[in-house]
Short mmCIF file of C-alpha atoms in Angstrom, two decimals:
data_model
loop_
_atom_site.label_atom_id
_atom_site.label_comp_id
_atom_site.label_asym_id
_atom_site.label_seq_id
_atom_site.Cartn_x
_atom_site.Cartn_y
_atom_site.Cartn_z
CA UNK A 7 9.34 -157.07 27.01
CA UNK A 8 5.83 -156.76 28.42
CA UNK A 9 3.85 -153.80 27.09
CA UNK A 10 1.04 -152.20 29.08
CA UNK A 11 -1.78 -150.34 27.35
CA UNK A 12 -4.27 -148.19 29.22
CA UNK A 13 -7.61 -146.93 27.99
CA UNK A 14 -8.88 -144.35 27.71
CA UNK A 15 -5.98 -141.88 27.61
CA UNK A 16 -8.26 -139.13 28.90
CA UNK A 17 -11.54 -139.43 30.72
CA UNK A 18 -13.94 -136.57 31.47
CA UNK A 19 -16.20 -137.17 34.45
CA UNK A 20 -18.21 -135.40 37.13
CA UNK A 21 -18.10 -135.64 40.90
CA UNK A 22 -20.11 -138.67 41.96
CA UNK A 23 -19.57 -140.59 38.71
CA UNK A 24 -18.43 -144.19 38.64
CA UNK A 25 -15.17 -144.32 36.70
CA UNK A 26 -13.42 -147.34 35.18
CA UNK A 27 -9.93 -147.43 33.67
CA UNK A 28 -8.68 -150.47 31.77
CA UNK A 29 -5.13 -151.78 31.53
CA UNK A 30 -4.09 -154.57 29.16
CA UNK A 31 -0.82 -156.49 29.23
CA UNK A 32 0.83 -157.86 26.08
CA UNK A 33 1.21 -161.25 27.83
CA UNK A 34 -0.05 -162.80 31.02
CA UNK A 35 1.20 -161.18 34.20
CA UNK A 36 -0.93 -163.26 36.58
CA UNK A 37 -2.05 -160.71 39.20
CA UNK A 38 1.22 -158.81 39.47
CA UNK A 39 -0.25 -155.41 38.72
CA UNK A 40 -0.24 -152.12 40.61
CA UNK A 41 -2.12 -148.85 40.16
CA UNK A 42 -0.76 -145.40 41.00
CA UNK A 43 -2.27 -141.94 41.21
CA UNK A 44 -0.24 -138.87 40.29
CA UNK A 45 -1.21 -135.24 40.65
CA UNK A 46 0.62 -132.42 38.80
CA UNK A 47 4.04 -131.69 40.27
CA UNK A 48 3.75 -134.53 42.79
CA UNK A 49 5.19 -138.01 43.12
CA UNK A 50 3.05 -141.01 42.23
CA UNK A 51 1.12 -142.66 45.05
CA UNK A 52 0.40 -146.38 45.29
CA UNK A 53 -3.32 -147.21 45.30
CA UNK A 54 -3.61 -150.92 44.52
CA UNK A 55 -1.14 -153.82 44.38
CA UNK A 56 -1.51 -157.45 43.36
CA UNK A 57 -4.39 -156.38 41.11
CA UNK A 58 -6.95 -155.91 43.87
CA UNK A 59 -5.22 -155.29 47.21
CA UNK A 60 -5.94 -151.81 48.55
CA UNK A 61 -2.90 -150.00 49.93
CA UNK A 62 -3.26 -148.90 53.55
CA UNK A 63 -4.86 -145.46 53.85
CA UNK A 64 -6.38 -145.46 50.36
CA UNK A 65 -10.13 -144.76 50.34
CA UNK A 66 -12.38 -147.75 49.75
CA UNK A 67 -13.99 -146.08 46.71
CA UNK A 68 -10.92 -147.30 44.81
CA UNK A 69 -10.93 -150.94 43.74
CA UNK A 70 -9.01 -153.10 41.32
CA UNK A 71 -9.81 -156.32 39.52
CA UNK A 72 -8.53 -158.65 36.83
CA UNK A 73 -5.90 -161.25 36.14
CA UNK A 74 -3.85 -162.51 33.22
CA UNK A 75 -3.87 -159.73 30.65
CA UNK A 76 -6.86 -157.53 31.49
CA UNK A 77 -7.27 -155.34 34.54
CA UNK A 78 -9.49 -152.51 35.72
CA UNK A 79 -9.30 -149.71 38.25
CA UNK A 80 -12.69 -148.48 39.43
CA UNK A 81 -13.54 -145.36 41.41
CA UNK A 82 -17.04 -145.96 42.72
CA UNK A 83 -17.96 -142.31 43.30
CA UNK A 84 -15.51 -139.74 41.96
CA UNK A 85 -14.46 -137.11 44.48
CA UNK A 86 -12.81 -133.71 43.80
CA UNK A 87 -9.50 -135.03 45.11
CA UNK A 88 -9.52 -137.85 42.53
CA UNK A 89 -8.90 -135.69 39.47
CA UNK A 90 -5.42 -136.86 38.55
CA UNK A 91 -3.49 -139.15 36.22
CA UNK A 92 -3.56 -142.89 36.88
CA UNK A 93 -0.92 -145.41 35.85
CA UNK A 94 -0.93 -149.18 35.84
CA UNK A 95 2.35 -151.07 36.27
CA UNK A 96 3.25 -154.71 35.82
CA UNK A 97 5.85 -156.32 38.06
CA UNK A 98 5.68 -159.87 36.78
CA UNK A 99 8.78 -159.52 34.63
CA UNK A 100 10.86 -156.47 35.37
CA UNK A 101 8.68 -153.35 35.44
CA UNK A 102 6.55 -151.58 32.87
CA UNK A 103 4.09 -148.71 33.24
CA UNK A 104 1.06 -147.96 31.15
CA UNK A 105 0.99 -144.61 29.37
CA UNK A 106 -1.42 -143.10 31.89
CA UNK A 107 -5.07 -142.06 32.03
CA UNK A 108 -5.89 -138.47 32.88
CA UNK A 109 -9.17 -138.06 34.74
CA UNK A 110 -10.40 -134.53 34.21
CA UNK A 111 -13.43 -132.53 35.25
CA UNK A 112 -16.34 -132.71 32.83
CA UNK B 14 8.35 -140.30 59.46
CA UNK B 15 8.74 -142.72 56.57
CA UNK B 16 10.25 -140.84 53.65
CA UNK B 17 12.65 -140.75 50.73
CA UNK B 18 14.56 -137.63 49.77
CA UNK B 19 16.38 -137.35 46.45
CA UNK B 20 19.23 -134.98 45.70
CA UNK B 21 21.94 -134.42 43.13
CA UNK B 22 19.93 -133.31 40.13
CA UNK B 23 20.86 -130.33 38.00
CA UNK B 24 21.95 -129.12 34.59
CA UNK B 25 24.61 -131.17 32.80
CA UNK B 26 25.99 -131.10 29.27
CA UNK B 27 25.45 -134.00 26.86
CA UNK B 28 28.08 -136.65 27.51
CA UNK B 29 28.48 -135.55 31.10
CA UNK B 30 27.93 -137.38 34.39
CA UNK B 31 25.82 -136.91 37.47
CA UNK B 32 25.24 -138.90 40.66
CA UNK B 33 21.84 -138.92 42.29
CA UNK B 34 21.30 -139.82 45.94
CA UNK B 35 18.20 -140.93 47.80
CA UNK B 36 18.21 -140.72 51.60
CA UNK B 37 15.75 -143.04 53.31
CA UNK B 38 14.31 -142.70 56.79
CA UNK B 39 11.60 -144.22 58.95
CA UNK B 40 11.99 -147.83 57.82
CA UNK B 41 14.60 -150.59 57.76
CA UNK B 42 16.29 -149.59 54.52
CA UNK B 43 18.39 -152.75 54.22
CA UNK B 44 15.27 -154.95 54.11
CA UNK B 45 13.82 -153.55 50.89
CA UNK B 46 14.62 -153.43 47.21
CA UNK B 47 14.95 -149.88 45.90
CA UNK B 48 14.39 -148.39 42.48
CA UNK B 49 14.72 -145.32 40.29
CA UNK B 50 11.84 -144.23 38.06
CA UNK B 51 11.94 -141.19 35.79
CA UNK B 52 9.43 -138.93 34.12
CA UNK B 53 10.34 -136.73 31.17
CA UNK B 54 8.59 -133.34 31.05
CA UNK B 55 4.92 -133.86 30.19
CA UNK B 56 5.38 -137.61 29.74
CA UNK B 57 4.57 -140.80 31.61
CA UNK B 58 6.53 -142.87 34.10
CA UNK B 59 9.52 -144.92 32.97
CA UNK B 60 11.23 -147.51 35.15
CA UNK B 61 15.03 -147.00 35.14
CA UNK B 62 16.73 -149.37 37.56
CA UNK B 63 16.21 -151.57 40.62
CA UNK B 64 18.56 -152.97 43.25
CA UNK B 65 17.69 -155.85 45.56
CA UNK B 66 17.72 -155.44 49.34
CA UNK B 67 21.06 -157.20 49.65
CA UNK B 68 22.55 -155.31 46.75
CA UNK B 69 23.42 -158.51 44.90
CA UNK B 70 20.85 -158.22 42.11
CA UNK B 71 20.64 -155.25 39.77
CA UNK B 72 18.19 -154.53 36.98
CA UNK B 73 18.33 -151.86 34.27
CA UNK B 74 16.06 -150.61 31.53
CA UNK B 75 17.56 -151.09 28.07
CA UNK B 76 17.58 -147.31 27.61
CA UNK B 77 20.17 -146.84 30.38
CA UNK B 78 22.04 -150.16 30.44
CA UNK B 79 25.79 -149.65 30.27
CA UNK B 80 25.52 -145.95 31.14
CA UNK B 81 23.82 -145.90 34.56
CA UNK B 82 24.87 -147.75 37.73
CA UNK B 83 22.63 -148.26 40.75
CA UNK B 84 24.14 -148.88 44.18
CA UNK B 85 23.29 -148.59 47.85
CA UNK B 86 24.99 -148.01 51.18
CA UNK B 87 22.86 -149.73 53.80
CA UNK B 88 24.99 -148.23 56.58
CA UNK B 89 23.96 -144.77 55.39
CA UNK B 90 20.39 -145.67 54.36
CA UNK B 91 21.14 -144.21 50.95
CA UNK B 92 20.49 -145.27 47.37
CA UNK B 93 22.54 -143.93 44.47
CA UNK B 94 22.31 -143.64 40.71
CA UNK B 95 25.52 -142.90 38.83
CA UNK B 96 24.62 -141.55 35.41
CA UNK B 97 27.31 -141.38 32.72
CA UNK B 98 27.26 -140.48 29.02
CA UNK B 99 24.11 -138.46 29.54
CA UNK B 100 21.87 -137.65 26.58
CA UNK B 101 19.18 -135.07 26.01
CA UNK B 102 16.57 -137.84 26.26
CA UNK B 103 17.67 -138.52 29.86
CA UNK B 104 16.15 -135.17 30.87
CA UNK B 105 13.51 -136.00 33.46
CA UNK B 106 12.46 -135.88 37.06
CA UNK B 107 14.08 -138.88 38.74
CA UNK B 108 12.14 -140.53 41.56
CA UNK B 109 13.47 -142.92 44.14
CA UNK B 110 10.99 -145.64 45.13
CA UNK B 111 10.85 -148.33 47.82
CA UNK B 112 9.92 -151.86 46.86
CA UNK B 113 6.78 -153.43 48.30
CA UNK B 114 7.16 -157.09 49.18
CA UNK B 115 5.35 -159.90 47.41
CA UNK B 116 5.55 -161.25 43.89
CA UNK B 117 8.36 -162.15 41.53
CA UNK B 118 9.47 -158.53 41.51
CA UNK B 119 8.32 -155.52 43.54
CA UNK B 120 5.70 -152.83 43.28
CA UNK B 121 6.63 -149.36 44.56
CA UNK B 122 4.93 -148.43 47.81
CA UNK B 123 6.81 -145.27 48.76
CA UNK B 124 8.14 -142.54 46.49
CA UNK B 125 10.38 -139.55 46.99
CA UNK B 126 9.55 -136.07 45.69
CA UNK B 127 11.98 -136.39 42.81
CA UNK B 128 15.01 -134.49 41.53
CA UNK B 129 15.19 -132.85 38.12
CA UNK B 130 17.99 -133.74 35.72
CA UNK B 131 18.37 -131.54 32.66
CA UNK B 132 20.80 -132.56 29.92
CA UNK B 133 21.47 -129.62 27.64
CA UNK B 134 24.31 -127.63 26.15
#
């Protein structure tokens, strides 16, 4: 089974900050990686697929990069609506989620 | 409007059964793989099961294999999850998710609001 590890688990940041979340796979998953945003009591929302493809309607301040085993999600300028928990997910071999990264207000 | 709406959750005793439904609208349901993902209270996301668009290929997490069965009725635009031999650790919000195309498997590009399953005596 492929394991996904996100870091950090919690991130404290201010509005306007550049934020980077890292996701590592236990084996190569090529570029078959997605990122989701989840707010409390709500369903997850797709942000990025195939490592760097921005889902329609998602603000351009979100970007993804990486391939193989190491990936990043970057928010170029954190907005109030971005405080949430973010999950990476591999879909190279079945499906596995990372444990999540909570982005909280500093 | 493109949406997924889950139903069928509730309180069930350990060892009991429950069937979840997910009604799809606003897209060609029969053209997409569909999945169930769950989230235990205060925990992260856990993939549960996926069914191909044709219904011929099924996939299950080890934690539910042999106890849960995923199925679909393309004529009713509905996805199901039959859950048997339920355990306390199955307590979670269960989300229905639509598969996005591209890749060896599928990412999840549309999610329902979820339905809560509580397994307790």
